[in-house]
């Protein structure tokens, strides 16, 4: 059964809302590295946010696969519900991501002694894995920076009942979103030993 449209089509308003939301989130996330981290006001390790995000990314990756399988089996209502949960989890991810980076700052891959200075000896100790880490991290960051409007437009097309346009967008959005979710987990497990 194909779900009924939830939203009334209004491309002009949707374009503005999606553009503004995407831009505001991009500016907030991009500015995090320029703000010195304030003291963390709670009595637990701030890096728990990164672990939670790793779990959220894992769940999103699983949901994306489940959503793809559901749509291929023509279970459209199930597909819609799965994808909405993936979007909600991604919003939750964003909240924890901002919290983590606001209070923890940046960590350096290979900073074995956790002094936030990467020496030549520390670089040598991790060897070529650093290049793999940075390749995964950079592709993850670039794609994460551009995916949000695609996710929102893909969801908008489905919620307005424009299933043909939704499907065309989803062909690009799904693999990028899946890559971001999976590499988010990989990046966490690679950088976590160097959190101070």
PDB file of C-alpha atoms in Angstrom:
ATOM      1  CA  UNK A   1       0.000   0.000   0.000  1.00  0.00           C
ATOM      2  CA  UNK A   2       1.325   3.418  -0.976  1.00  0.00           C
ATOM      3  CA  UNK A   3       1.018   5.922   1.884  1.00  0.00           C
ATOM      4  CA  UNK A   4      -1.092   9.020   1.356  1.00  0.00           C
ATOM      5  CA  UNK A   5       0.763  12.335   1.110  1.00  0.00           C
ATOM      6  CA  UNK A   6       1.317  13.914   4.507  1.00  0.00           C
ATOM      7  CA  UNK A   7       2.318  17.368   3.294  1.00  0.00           C
ATOM      8  CA  UNK A   8       0.725  19.651   0.762  1.00  0.00           C
ATOM      9  CA  UNK A   9       3.149  20.375  -2.047  1.00  0.00           C
ATOM     10  CA  UNK A  10       4.633  23.862  -1.769  1.00  0.00           C
ATOM     11  CA  UNK A  11       8.045  23.773  -3.421  1.00  0.00           C
ATOM     12  CA  UNK A  12       8.800  27.450  -2.874  1.00  0.00           C
ATOM     13  CA  UNK A  13       8.301  27.259   0.893  1.00  0.00           C
ATOM     14  CA  UNK A  14      10.011  23.844   1.096  1.00  0.00           C
ATOM     15  CA  UNK A  15      13.030  25.160  -0.821  1.00  0.00           C
ATOM     16  CA  UNK A  16      13.380  28.070   1.597  1.00  0.00           C
ATOM     17  CA  UNK A  17      12.934  25.967   4.728  1.00  0.00           C
ATOM     18  CA  UNK A  18      15.352  23.265   3.563  1.00  0.00           C
ATOM     19  CA  UNK A  19      17.927  25.848   2.464  1.00  0.00           C
ATOM     20  CA  UNK A  20      17.733  27.795   5.738  1.00  0.00           C
ATOM     21  CA  UNK A  21      17.834  24.698   7.965  1.00  0.00           C
ATOM     22  CA  UNK A  22      20.756  23.246   5.968  1.00  0.00           C
ATOM     23  CA  UNK A  23      22.697  26.523   6.048  1.00  0.00           C
ATOM     24  CA  UNK A  24      22.149  27.142   9.766  1.00  0.00           C
ATOM     25  CA  UNK A  25      23.248  23.616  10.676  1.00  0.00           C
ATOM     26  CA  UNK A  26      26.279  23.864   8.370  1.00  0.00           C
ATOM     27  CA  UNK A  27      27.348  27.188   9.944  1.00  0.00           C
ATOM     28  CA  UNK A  28      26.903  25.834  13.488  1.00  0.00           C
ATOM     29  CA  UNK A  29      28.894  22.669  12.788  1.00  0.00           C
ATOM     30  CA  UNK A  30      31.606  24.526  10.840  1.00  0.00           C
ATOM     31  CA  UNK A  31      32.050  27.062  13.640  1.00  0.00           C
ATOM     32  CA  UNK A  32      32.552  24.410  16.342  1.00  0.00           C
ATOM     33  CA  UNK A  33      36.272  24.068  15.608  1.00  0.00           C
ATOM     34  CA  UNK A  34      36.726  27.837  15.954  1.00  0.00           C
ATOM     35  CA  UNK A  35      35.226  28.033  19.439  1.00  0.00           C
ATOM     36  CA  UNK A  36      37.506  27.120  22.344  1.00  0.00           C
ATOM     37  CA  UNK A  37      35.790  24.377  24.352  1.00  0.00           C
ATOM     38  CA  UNK A  38      34.228  25.629  27.596  1.00  0.00           C
ATOM     39  CA  UNK A  39      34.507  23.463  30.711  1.00  0.00           C
ATOM     40  CA  UNK A  40      32.138  20.522  30.596  1.00  0.00           C
ATOM     41  CA  UNK A  41      29.491  21.214  33.265  1.00  0.00           C
ATOM     42  CA  UNK A  42      28.473  17.624  33.987  1.00  0.00           C
ATOM     43  CA  UNK A  43      30.108  14.892  36.049  1.00  0.00           C
ATOM     44  CA  UNK A  44      30.672  12.358  33.262  1.00  0.00           C
ATOM     45  CA  UNK A  45      33.112  11.959  30.395  1.00  0.00           C
ATOM     46  CA  UNK A  46      32.104  14.154  27.453  1.00  0.00           C
ATOM     47  CA  UNK A  47      33.320  11.464  25.043  1.00  0.00           C
ATOM     48  CA  UNK A  48      30.235   9.408  25.920  1.00  0.00           C
ATOM     49  CA  UNK A  49      28.521  11.630  23.327  1.00  0.00           C
ATOM     50  CA  UNK A  50      30.865  10.250  20.657  1.00  0.00           C
ATOM     51  CA  UNK A  51      30.096   6.679  21.713  1.00  0.00           C
ATOM     52  CA  UNK A  52      26.362   7.424  21.585  1.00  0.00           C
ATOM     53  CA  UNK A  53      26.840   8.865  18.102  1.00  0.00           C
ATOM     54  CA  UNK A  54      28.649   5.716  17.024  1.00  0.00           C
ATOM     55  CA  UNK A  55      25.670   3.680  18.215  1.00  0.00           C
ATOM     56  CA  UNK A  56      23.255   6.063  16.467  1.00  0.00           C
ATOM     57  CA  UNK A  57      25.252   5.844  13.222  1.00  0.00           C
ATOM     58  CA  UNK A  58      25.187   2.045  13.459  1.00  0.00           C
ATOM     59  CA  UNK A  59      21.418   2.115  13.960  1.00  0.00           C
ATOM     60  CA  UNK A  60      20.956   4.524  11.039  1.00  0.00           C
ATOM     61  CA  UNK A  61      23.024   2.272   8.754  1.00  0.00           C
ATOM     62  CA  UNK A  62      20.895  -0.727   9.747  1.00  0.00           C
ATOM     63  CA  UNK A  63      17.700   1.284   9.262  1.00  0.00           C
ATOM     64  CA  UNK A  64      18.828   2.431   5.818  1.00  0.00           C
ATOM     65  CA  UNK A  65      19.352  -1.167   4.753  1.00  0.00           C
ATOM     66  CA  UNK A  66      16.007  -2.163   6.285  1.00  0.00           C
ATOM     67  CA  UNK A  67      14.311   0.758   4.516  1.00  0.00           C
ATOM     68  CA  UNK A  68      15.820  -0.258   1.199  1.00  0.00           C
ATOM     69  CA  UNK A  69      14.680  -3.851   1.656  1.00  0.00           C
ATOM     70  CA  UNK A  70      11.185  -2.703   2.645  1.00  0.00           C
ATOM     71  CA  UNK A  71      10.755  -0.539  -0.446  1.00  0.00           C
ATOM     72  CA  UNK A  72      12.064  -3.298  -2.701  1.00  0.00           C
ATOM     73  CA  UNK A  73       9.436  -5.593  -1.206  1.00  0.00           C
ATOM     74  CA  UNK A  74       6.833  -2.870  -1.890  1.00  0.00           C
ATOM     75  CA  UNK A  75       6.170  -2.413   1.822  1.00  0.00           C
ATOM     76  CA  UNK A  76       5.874   1.343   1.423  1.00  0.00           C
ATOM     77  CA  UNK A  77       4.345   2.188   4.806  1.00  0.00           C
ATOM     78  CA  UNK A  78       7.065   0.194   6.575  1.00  0.00           C
ATOM     79  CA  UNK A  79       9.669   1.920   4.401  1.00  0.00           C
ATOM     80  CA  UNK A  80       8.279   5.333   5.328  1.00  0.00           C
ATOM     81  CA  UNK A  81       8.259   4.511   9.046  1.00  0.00           C
ATOM     82  CA  UNK A  82      11.808   3.149   8.954  1.00  0.00           C
ATOM     83  CA  UNK A  83      13.105   6.186   7.102  1.00  0.00           C
ATOM     84  CA  UNK A  84      11.377   8.599   9.481  1.00  0.00           C
ATOM     85  CA  UNK A  85      13.060   6.850  12.417  1.00  0.00           C
ATOM     86  CA  UNK A  86      16.406   7.183  10.581  1.00  0.00           C
ATOM     87  CA  UNK A  87      15.782  10.927  10.179  1.00  0.00           C
ATOM     88  CA  UNK A  88      14.844  11.338  13.851  1.00  0.00           C
ATOM     89  CA  UNK A  89      17.975   9.440  14.897  1.00  0.00           C
ATOM     90  CA  UNK A  90      20.050  11.653  12.596  1.00  0.00           C
ATOM     91  CA  UNK A  91      18.646  14.748  14.323  1.00  0.00           C
ATOM     92  CA  UNK A  92      19.553  13.193  17.681  1.00  0.00           C
ATOM     93  CA  UNK A  93      23.022  12.452  16.279  1.00  0.00           C
ATOM     94  CA  UNK A  94      23.410  16.115  15.387  1.00  0.00           C
ATOM     95  CA  UNK A  95      22.549  17.207  18.944  1.00  0.00           C
ATOM     96  CA  UNK A  96      25.125  14.832  20.457  1.00  0.00           C
ATOM     97  CA  UNK A  97      27.683  15.749  17.775  1.00  0.00           C
ATOM     98  CA  UNK A  98      27.391  19.442  18.589  1.00  0.00           C
ATOM     99  CA  UNK A  99      27.570  18.694  22.330  1.00  0.00           C
ATOM    100  CA  UNK A 100      30.650  16.530  21.914  1.00  0.00           C
ATOM    101  CA  UNK A 101      32.567  18.914  19.692  1.00  0.00           C
ATOM    102  CA  UNK A 102      31.531  21.977  21.670  1.00  0.00           C
ATOM    103  CA  UNK A 103      32.868  20.608  24.960  1.00  0.00           C
ATOM    104  CA  UNK A 104      35.582  18.145  23.868  1.00  0.00           C
ATOM    105  CA  UNK A 105      37.201  20.091  21.047  1.00  0.00           C
ATOM    106  CA  UNK A 106      39.288  18.239  18.494  1.00  0.00           C
ATOM    107  CA  UNK A 107      41.407  15.159  19.074  1.00  0.00           C
ATOM    108  CA  UNK A 108      44.489  14.325  17.039  1.00  0.00           C
ATOM    109  CA  UNK A 109      44.780  10.871  15.489  1.00  0.00           C
ATOM    110  CA  UNK A 110      47.915   9.223  16.883  1.00  0.00           C
ATOM    111  CA  UNK A 111      48.228  11.470  19.973  1.00  0.00           C
ATOM    112  CA  UNK A 112      49.270   8.554  22.155  1.00  0.00           C
ATOM    113  CA  UNK A 113      50.132  10.603  25.262  1.00  0.00           C
ATOM    114  CA  UNK A 114      46.961  12.757  24.960  1.00  0.00           C
ATOM    115  CA  UNK A 115      48.804  16.091  25.192  1.00  0.00           C
ATOM    116  CA  UNK A 116      47.096  17.435  22.025  1.00  0.00           C
ATOM    117  CA  UNK A 117      50.494  17.687  20.309  1.00  0.00           C
ATOM    118  CA  UNK A 118      51.281  15.186  17.578  1.00  0.00           C
ATOM    119  CA  UNK A 119      55.011  14.505  17.560  1.00  0.00           C
ATOM    120  CA  UNK A 120      56.971  12.867  14.755  1.00  0.00           C
ATOM    121  CA  UNK A 121      57.424   9.806  16.977  1.00  0.00           C
ATOM    122  CA  UNK A 122      53.651   9.530  17.464  1.00  0.00           C
ATOM    123  CA  UNK A 123      53.095   9.902  13.708  1.00  0.00           C
ATOM    124  CA  UNK A 124      55.632   7.155  13.066  1.00  0.00           C
ATOM    125  CA  UNK A 125      53.982   4.907  15.662  1.00  0.00           C
ATOM    126  CA  UNK A 126      50.651   4.917  13.825  1.00  0.00           C
ATOM    127  CA  UNK A 127      52.284   4.830  10.393  1.00  0.00           C
ATOM    128  CA  UNK A 128      50.212   4.664   7.221  1.00  0.00           C
ATOM    129  CA  UNK A 129      46.977   4.116   9.142  1.00  0.00           C
ATOM    130  CA  UNK A 130      46.924   7.917   9.611  1.00  0.00           C
ATOM    131  CA  UNK A 131      46.420   8.363   5.859  1.00  0.00           C
ATOM    132  CA  UNK A 132      43.598   5.850   5.808  1.00  0.00           C
ATOM    133  CA  UNK A 133      42.002   7.576   8.805  1.00  0.00           C
ATOM    134  CA  UNK A 134      42.247  11.017   7.200  1.00  0.00           C
ATOM    135  CA  UNK A 135      40.905   9.745   3.880  1.00  0.00           C
ATOM    136  CA  UNK A 136      37.863   8.247   5.627  1.00  0.00           C
ATOM    137  CA  UNK A 137      37.452  11.329   7.846  1.00  0.00           C
ATOM    138  CA  UNK A 138      37.706  13.850   4.989  1.00  0.00           C
ATOM    139  CA  UNK A 139      35.279  11.994   2.723  1.00  0.00           C
ATOM    140  CA  UNK A 140      32.933  11.560   5.692  1.00  0.00           C
ATOM    141  CA  UNK A 141      33.052  15.292   6.554  1.00  0.00           C
ATOM    142  CA  UNK A 142      32.591  16.503   2.971  1.00  0.00           C
ATOM    143  CA  UNK A 143      29.649  14.200   2.313  1.00  0.00           C
ATOM    144  CA  UNK A 144      28.095  14.935   5.715  1.00  0.00           C
ATOM    145  CA  UNK A 145      28.312  18.655   4.935  1.00  0.00           C
ATOM    146  CA  UNK A 146      26.350  18.302   1.697  1.00  0.00           C
ATOM    147  CA  UNK A 147      23.922  15.460   2.466  1.00  0.00           C
ATOM    148  CA  UNK A 148      21.412  17.261   4.679  1.00  0.00           C
ATOM    149  CA  UNK A 149      19.483  19.103   1.939  1.00  0.00           C
ATOM    150  CA  UNK A 150      19.404  15.901  -0.122  1.00  0.00           C
ATOM    151  CA  UNK A 151      17.925  13.961   2.795  1.00  0.00           C
ATOM    152  CA  UNK A 152      15.370  16.703   3.436  1.00  0.00           C
ATOM    153  CA  UNK A 153      14.385  17.022  -0.242  1.00  0.00           C
ATOM    154  CA  UNK A 154      14.127  13.236  -0.599  1.00  0.00           C
ATOM    155  CA  UNK A 155      11.864  13.064   2.453  1.00  0.00           C
ATOM    156  CA  UNK A 156       9.855  16.072   1.240  1.00  0.00           C
ATOM    157  CA  UNK A 157       9.194  14.430  -2.134  1.00  0.00           C
ATOM    158  CA  UNK A 158       7.921  11.299  -0.383  1.00  0.00           C
ATOM    159  CA  UNK A 159       5.791  13.218   2.114  1.00  0.00           C
ATOM    160  CA  UNK A 160       4.119  15.179  -0.707  1.00  0.00           C
ATOM    161  CA  UNK A 161       3.389  11.974  -2.618  1.00  0.00           C
ATOM    162  CA  UNK A 162       5.849  12.687  -5.460  1.00  0.00           C
ATOM    163  CA  UNK A 163       7.145   9.137  -5.432  1.00  0.00           C
ATOM    164  CA  UNK A 164       8.834   9.255  -8.844  1.00  0.00           C
ATOM    165  CA  UNK A 165      10.910  12.297  -7.859  1.00  0.00           C
ATOM    166  CA  UNK A 166      11.517  10.764  -4.432  1.00  0.00           C
ATOM    167  CA  UNK A 167      12.909   7.612  -6.039  1.00  0.00           C
ATOM    168  CA  UNK A 168      15.203   9.591  -8.363  1.00  0.00           C
ATOM    169  CA  UNK A 169      16.648  11.564  -5.435  1.00  0.00           C
ATOM    170  CA  UNK A 170      16.900   8.482  -3.210  1.00  0.00           C
ATOM    171  CA  UNK A 171      19.196   6.806  -5.759  1.00  0.00           C
ATOM    172  CA  UNK A 172      21.824   9.395  -4.815  1.00  0.00           C
ATOM    173  CA  UNK A 173      20.837  10.175  -1.244  1.00  0.00           C
ATOM    174  CA  UNK A 174      20.697   6.587   0.044  1.00  0.00           C
ATOM    175  CA  UNK A 175      24.276   5.489  -0.816  1.00  0.00           C
ATOM    176  CA  UNK A 176      25.757   8.776   0.403  1.00  0.00           C
ATOM    177  CA  UNK A 177      23.791   8.654   3.658  1.00  0.00           C
ATOM    178  CA  UNK A 178      24.746   4.998   4.150  1.00  0.00           C
ATOM    179  CA  UNK A 179      28.442   5.797   3.539  1.00  0.00           C
ATOM    180  CA  UNK A 180      28.281   8.647   6.071  1.00  0.00           C
ATOM    181  CA  UNK A 181      26.621   6.425   8.689  1.00  0.00           C
ATOM    182  CA  UNK A 182      29.132   3.580   8.262  1.00  0.00           C
ATOM    183  CA  UNK A 183      32.207   5.810   8.111  1.00  0.00           C
ATOM    184  CA  UNK A 184      30.962   7.687  11.173  1.00  0.00           C
ATOM    185  CA  UNK A 185      31.279   4.440  13.116  1.00  0.00           C
ATOM    186  CA  UNK A 186      34.702   3.692  11.599  1.00  0.00           C
ATOM    187  CA  UNK A 187      35.986   7.198  12.400  1.00  0.00           C
ATOM    188  CA  UNK A 188      34.807   6.865  16.008  1.00  0.00           C
ATOM    189  CA  UNK A 189      36.551   3.528  16.569  1.00  0.00           C
ATOM    190  CA  UNK A 190      39.742   4.835  14.966  1.00  0.00           C
ATOM    191  CA  UNK A 191      39.900   8.120  16.940  1.00  0.00           C
ATOM    192  CA  UNK A 192      38.487   6.930  20.294  1.00  0.00           C
ATOM    193  CA  UNK A 193      41.867   5.653  21.647  1.00  0.00           C
ATOM    194  CA  UNK A 194      43.236   9.200  21.289  1.00  0.00           C
ATOM    195  CA  UNK A 195      40.520  11.020  23.218  1.00  0.00           C
ATOM    196  CA  UNK A 196      42.067  12.811  26.188  1.00  0.00           C
TER     197      UNK A 196
END
